[in-house]
PDB file of C-alpha atoms in Angstrom:
ATOM      1  CA  UNK A   7      -0.057   0.004  -0.045  1.00 62.00           C
ATOM      2  CA  UNK A   8       1.370   3.384  -0.947  1.00 71.00           C
ATOM      3  CA  UNK A   9       1.950   5.855   1.777  1.00 87.00           C
ATOM      4  CA  UNK A  10       1.198   8.932  -0.394  1.00 93.00           C
ATOM      5  CA  UNK A  11       2.795  11.095  -3.058  1.00 94.00           C
ATOM      6  CA  UNK A  12       4.279  14.533  -2.315  1.00 94.00           C
ATOM      7  CA  UNK A  13       5.681  15.935  -5.608  1.00 95.00           C
ATOM      8  CA  UNK A  14       5.432  19.469  -7.175  1.00 95.00           C
ATOM      9  CA  UNK A  15       6.598  20.305 -10.549  1.00 96.00           C
ATOM     10  CA  UNK A  16       6.788  23.953 -11.503  1.00 96.00           C
ATOM     11  CA  UNK A  17       7.926  26.007 -14.413  1.00 96.00           C
ATOM     12  CA  UNK A  18       8.358  29.743 -13.864  1.00 96.00           C
ATOM     13  CA  UNK A  19      10.353  32.909 -13.664  1.00 96.00           C
ATOM     14  CA  UNK A  20      12.741  33.681 -10.698  1.00 96.00           C
ATOM     15  CA  UNK A  21      11.470  36.772  -8.922  1.00 95.00           C
ATOM     16  CA  UNK A  22      14.831  37.848  -7.498  1.00 94.00           C
ATOM     17  CA  UNK A  23      18.493  36.882  -7.075  1.00 96.00           C
ATOM     18  CA  UNK A  24      18.888  33.738  -5.011  1.00 96.00           C
ATOM     19  CA  UNK A  25      19.905  34.020  -1.429  1.00 96.00           C
ATOM     20  CA  UNK A  26      22.452  31.447  -0.589  1.00 96.00           C
ATOM     21  CA  UNK A  27      23.502  30.480   2.835  1.00 96.00           C
ATOM     22  CA  UNK A  28      25.710  27.716   4.507  1.00 95.00           C
ATOM     23  CA  UNK A  29      24.748  25.438   7.402  1.00 94.00           C
ATOM     24  CA  UNK A  30      27.238  24.769   9.983  1.00 94.00           C
ATOM     25  CA  UNK A  31      28.081  21.452   8.461  1.00 94.00           C
ATOM     26  CA  UNK A  32      28.925  23.198   5.220  1.00 92.00           C
ATOM     27  CA  UNK A  33      26.006  22.317   3.055  1.00 93.00           C
ATOM     28  CA  UNK A  34      24.453  25.137   0.959  1.00 95.00           C
ATOM     29  CA  UNK A  35      20.918  26.331   1.245  1.00 96.00           C
ATOM     30  CA  UNK A  36      19.580  28.556  -1.443  1.00 96.00           C
ATOM     31  CA  UNK A  37      16.210  30.316  -1.395  1.00 96.00           C
ATOM     32  CA  UNK A  38      14.357  31.803  -4.499  1.00 97.00           C
ATOM     33  CA  UNK A  39      10.740  32.900  -5.400  1.00 96.00           C
ATOM     34  CA  UNK A  40       9.199  31.502  -8.454  1.00 96.00           C
ATOM     35  CA  UNK A  41       6.433  33.082 -10.380  1.00 96.00           C
ATOM     36  CA  UNK A  42       3.913  30.925 -12.277  1.00 96.00           C
ATOM     37  CA  UNK A  43       1.196  32.498 -14.352  1.00 93.00           C
ATOM     38  CA  UNK A  44      -2.192  31.505 -15.589  1.00 92.00           C
ATOM     39  CA  UNK A  45      -4.216  33.234 -18.236  1.00 92.00           C
ATOM     40  CA  UNK A  46      -7.585  32.837 -19.414  1.00 90.00           C
ATOM     41  CA  UNK A  47     -10.388  34.788 -21.294  1.00 91.00           C
ATOM     42  CA  UNK A  48     -13.180  36.115 -19.052  1.00 89.00           C
ATOM     43  CA  UNK A  49     -16.427  34.890 -20.351  1.00 90.00           C
ATOM     44  CA  UNK A  50     -18.443  37.945 -19.299  1.00 90.00           C
ATOM     45  CA  UNK A  51     -16.284  40.709 -20.578  1.00 91.00           C
ATOM     46  CA  UNK A  52     -14.215  38.751 -23.284  1.00 89.00           C
ATOM     47  CA  UNK A  53     -11.083  40.288 -21.871  1.00 92.00           C
ATOM     48  CA  UNK A  54      -7.798  38.368 -21.297  1.00 92.00           C
ATOM     49  CA  UNK A  55      -7.048  37.773 -17.524  1.00 91.00           C
ATOM     50  CA  UNK A  56      -3.983  36.575 -16.006  1.00 93.00           C
ATOM     51  CA  UNK A  57      -3.128  35.536 -12.371  1.00 94.00           C
ATOM     52  CA  UNK A  58       0.479  35.110 -10.943  1.00 95.00           C
ATOM     53  CA  UNK A  59       1.170  32.843  -8.249  1.00 95.00           C
ATOM     54  CA  UNK A  60       4.375  33.096  -6.092  1.00 96.00           C
ATOM     55  CA  UNK A  61       6.092  30.101  -4.792  1.00 96.00           C
ATOM     56  CA  UNK A  62       8.920  29.804  -2.215  1.00 96.00           C
ATOM     57  CA  UNK A  63      11.477  27.313  -3.307  1.00 96.00           C
ATOM     58  CA  UNK A  64      14.393  26.057  -1.162  1.00 96.00           C
ATOM     59  CA  UNK A  65      17.375  24.178  -2.637  1.00 96.00           C
ATOM     60  CA  UNK A  66      19.755  22.131  -0.656  1.00 95.00           C
ATOM     61  CA  UNK A  67      23.250  20.748  -1.313  1.00 94.00           C
ATOM     62  CA  UNK A  68      24.967  20.807  -4.910  1.00 93.00           C
ATOM     63  CA  UNK A  69      21.770  22.251  -6.384  1.00 94.00           C
ATOM     64  CA  UNK A  70      21.863  25.138  -4.091  1.00 95.00           C
ATOM     65  CA  UNK A  71      25.485  26.051  -5.009  1.00 94.00           C
ATOM     66  CA  UNK A  72      24.416  25.825  -8.788  1.00 94.00           C
ATOM     67  CA  UNK A  73      21.411  27.973  -8.233  1.00 95.00           C
ATOM     68  CA  UNK A  74      23.618  30.547  -6.540  1.00 95.00           C
ATOM     69  CA  UNK A  75      26.127  30.415  -9.407  1.00 94.00           C
ATOM     70  CA  UNK A  76      23.696  30.428 -12.393  1.00 94.00           C
ATOM     71  CA  UNK A  77      20.269  31.591 -11.609  1.00 95.00           C
ATOM     72  CA  UNK A  78      19.463  35.300 -11.559  1.00 95.00           C
ATOM     73  CA  UNK A  79      16.188  37.373 -11.471  1.00 95.00           C
ATOM     74  CA  UNK A  80      14.221  36.588 -14.529  1.00 94.00           C
ATOM     75  CA  UNK A  81      15.671  33.115 -15.081  1.00 95.00           C
ATOM     76  CA  UNK A  82      13.281  30.557 -16.311  1.00 96.00           C
ATOM     77  CA  UNK A  83      13.275  27.304 -14.235  1.00 96.00           C
ATOM     78  CA  UNK A  84      11.988  23.785 -14.222  1.00 96.00           C
ATOM     79  CA  UNK A  85      11.864  22.361 -10.656  1.00 96.00           C
ATOM     80  CA  UNK A  86      10.632  19.154  -9.186  1.00 96.00           C
ATOM     81  CA  UNK A  87      10.445  19.031  -5.470  1.00 96.00           C
ATOM     82  CA  UNK A  88       8.101  18.325  -2.586  1.00 95.00           C
ATOM     83  CA  UNK A  89       5.809  20.574  -0.404  1.00 96.00           C
ATOM     84  CA  UNK A  90       6.823  21.144   3.193  1.00 94.00           C
ATOM     85  CA  UNK A  91       5.230  23.519   5.780  1.00 94.00           C
ATOM     86  CA  UNK A  92       7.423  24.793   8.527  1.00 92.00           C
ATOM     87  CA  UNK A  93       6.215  26.506  11.727  1.00 92.00           C
ATOM     88  CA  UNK A  94       8.028  28.939  14.189  1.00 89.00           C
ATOM     89  CA  UNK A  95       7.053  31.299  16.903  1.00 92.00           C
ATOM     90  CA  UNK A  96       7.861  34.930  16.664  1.00 91.00           C
ATOM     91  CA  UNK A  97       6.616  37.223  19.499  1.00 92.00           C
ATOM     92  CA  UNK A  98       4.382  34.625  20.947  1.00 92.00           C
ATOM     93  CA  UNK A  99       2.599  34.043  17.662  1.00 94.00           C
ATOM     94  CA  UNK A 100       2.894  30.867  15.773  1.00 93.00           C
ATOM     95  CA  UNK A 101       3.658  31.379  12.123  1.00 93.00           C
ATOM     96  CA  UNK A 102       3.642  29.015   9.112  1.00 94.00           C
ATOM     97  CA  UNK A 103       5.048  28.935   5.623  1.00 92.00           C
ATOM     98  CA  UNK A 104       4.830  26.386   2.890  1.00 94.00           C
ATOM     99  CA  UNK A 105       7.667  25.885   0.601  1.00 96.00           C
ATOM    100  CA  UNK A 106       8.722  23.619  -2.292  1.00 96.00           C
ATOM    101  CA  UNK A 107      11.772  21.815  -1.143  1.00 95.00           C
ATOM    102  CA  UNK A 108      14.311  20.669  -3.807  1.00 95.00           C
ATOM    103  CA  UNK A 109      17.003  18.386  -2.374  1.00 91.00           C
ATOM    104  CA  UNK A 110      18.801  15.168  -3.428  1.00 88.00           C
ATOM    105  CA  UNK A 111      15.225  13.634  -4.587  1.00 87.00           C
ATOM    106  CA  UNK A 112      14.399  16.728  -6.431  1.00 92.00           C
ATOM    107  CA  UNK A 113      15.444  18.231  -9.871  1.00 94.00           C
ATOM    108  CA  UNK A 114      16.366  21.618 -11.279  1.00 94.00           C
ATOM    109  CA  UNK A 115      16.837  22.694 -14.957  1.00 94.00           C
ATOM    110  CA  UNK A 116      17.740  26.153 -16.282  1.00 93.00           C
ATOM    111  CA  UNK A 117      15.379  26.632 -19.298  1.00 93.00           C
ATOM    112  CA  UNK A 118      16.953  29.881 -20.444  1.00 83.00           C
ATOM    113  CA  UNK A 119      19.530  29.897 -23.293  1.00 72.00           C
ATOM    114  CA  UNK A 120      22.894  31.454 -22.375  1.00 59.00           C
ATOM    115  CA  UNK A 121      22.559  35.189 -21.952  1.00 50.00           C
ATOM    116  CA  UNK A 122      18.794  35.332 -21.489  1.00 53.00           C
ATOM    117  CA  UNK A 123      16.952  35.839 -18.331  1.00 51.00           C
ATOM    118  CA  UNK A 124      19.850  36.788 -16.185  1.00 47.00           C
ATOM    119  CA  UNK A 125      20.464  40.368 -17.476  1.00 43.00           C
ATOM    120  CA  UNK A 126      23.292  42.215 -15.874  1.00 40.00           C
ATOM    121  CA  UNK A 127      25.397  40.326 -13.332  1.00 39.00           C
ATOM    122  CA  UNK A 128      24.894  36.989 -14.815  1.00 40.00           C
ATOM    123  CA  UNK A 129      27.520  34.712 -13.593  1.00 40.00           C
ATOM    124  CA  UNK A 130      29.703  33.477 -16.475  1.00 39.00           C
ATOM    125  CA  UNK A 131      29.543  29.807 -17.242  1.00 39.00           C
ATOM    126  CA  UNK A 132      32.672  27.910 -17.027  1.00 37.00           C
ATOM    127  CA  UNK A 133      34.470  26.893 -20.367  1.00 34.00           C
ATOM    128  CA  UNK A 134      33.916  23.392 -21.299  1.00 33.00           C
ATOM    129  CA  UNK A 135      36.919  22.995 -23.462  1.00 32.00           C
ATOM    130  CA  UNK A 136      40.543  23.924 -22.871  1.00 31.00           C
ATOM    131  CA  UNK A 137      42.394  26.389 -25.269  1.00 34.00           C
ATOM    132  CA  UNK A 138      44.170  24.840 -28.151  1.00 35.00           C
ATOM    133  CA  UNK A 139      47.629  25.909 -26.721  1.00 36.00           C
ATOM    134  CA  UNK A 140      47.042  23.748 -23.557  1.00 36.00           C
ATOM    135  CA  UNK A 141      45.548  20.740 -25.328  1.00 35.00           C
ATOM    136  CA  UNK A 142      47.911  17.801 -25.965  1.00 38.00           C
ATOM    137  CA  UNK A 143      48.287  16.761 -29.580  1.00 39.00           C
ATOM    138  CA  UNK A 144      48.425  12.917 -29.489  1.00 39.00           C
ATOM    139  CA  UNK A 145      47.703  12.582 -33.122  1.00 41.00           C
ATOM    140  CA  UNK A 146      50.752  14.531 -34.111  1.00 40.00           C
ATOM    141  CA  UNK A 147      53.040  12.494 -31.860  1.00 39.00           C
ATOM    142  CA  UNK A 148      51.555   9.226 -33.361  1.00 41.00           C
ATOM    143  CA  UNK A 149      52.332  10.466 -36.880  1.00 41.00           C
ATOM    144  CA  UNK A 150      55.993  11.096 -36.095  1.00 42.00           C
ATOM    145  CA  UNK A 151      56.490   7.781 -34.432  1.00 43.00           C
ATOM    146  CA  UNK A 152      54.693   5.620 -37.046  1.00 45.00           C
ATOM    147  CA  UNK A 153      54.730   5.389 -40.908  1.00 45.00           C
ATOM    148  CA  UNK A 154      51.804   7.195 -42.481  1.00 46.00           C
ATOM    149  CA  UNK A 155      48.442   5.290 -42.443  1.00 44.00           C
ATOM    150  CA  UNK A 156      45.607   5.703 -44.840  1.00 44.00           C
ATOM    151  CA  UNK A 157      43.118   8.409 -43.814  1.00 45.00           C
ATOM    152  CA  UNK A 158      40.186   5.890 -43.285  1.00 45.00           C
ATOM    153  CA  UNK A 159      42.165   4.203 -40.268  1.00 46.00           C
ATOM    154  CA  UNK A 160      43.135   7.386 -38.281  1.00 49.00           C
ATOM    155  CA  UNK A 161      40.948   8.166 -35.249  1.00 48.00           C
ATOM    156  CA  UNK A 162      39.342  11.769 -35.102  1.00 47.00           C
ATOM    157  CA  UNK A 163      40.768  14.109 -32.567  1.00 49.00           C
ATOM    158  CA  UNK A 164      37.794  14.593 -30.262  1.00 46.00           C
ATOM    159  CA  UNK A 165      39.704  17.274 -28.074  1.00 51.00           C
ATOM    160  CA  UNK A 166      39.550  19.626 -31.051  1.00 47.00           C
ATOM    161  CA  UNK A 167      35.889  20.316 -30.830  1.00 48.00           C
ATOM    162  CA  UNK A 168      35.272  23.864 -29.469  1.00 50.00           C
ATOM    163  CA  UNK A 169      31.470  23.716 -29.266  1.00 50.00           C
ATOM    164  CA  UNK A 170      29.838  25.163 -26.306  1.00 53.00           C
ATOM    165  CA  UNK A 171      27.716  22.732 -24.459  1.00 51.00           C
ATOM    166  CA  UNK A 172      24.250  24.389 -23.990  1.00 53.00           C
ATOM    167  CA  UNK A 173      23.549  23.439 -20.416  1.00 44.00           C
TER     168      UNK A 173
END
């Protein structure tokens, strides 16, 4: 018998830059607000209506570090997490908040292409390939040591691809 399912899937835009903190054990925690919008045509007036819902999202661990490095206000995110309600007491009054928690069991994907959604202050993405000057040239070394081989038998130099990886 199943105990229950607690899963939230959202696609939306980040409302502000993430707030990243570190727990005493060194684990990262990042908080963002995510806006999801719903639109419909009003039957009585015929006008287009829109409603925006704001969600508090909390990321833990490596995902929190990634969010702090790459996500900015306006970024479009896909997240999978779970609902969790916390309670605390302030000035003798009990307070509650419900959040979407994205931890080891969750998922996050940036849906923006490079340079969109982040605007100014967007953290640069690390280069995926090394500059040609630092790259070893195994094919040249092989050619000097061995007699010439027909072109069909030589292996391609996969290190020479300078394509940017889109994620």
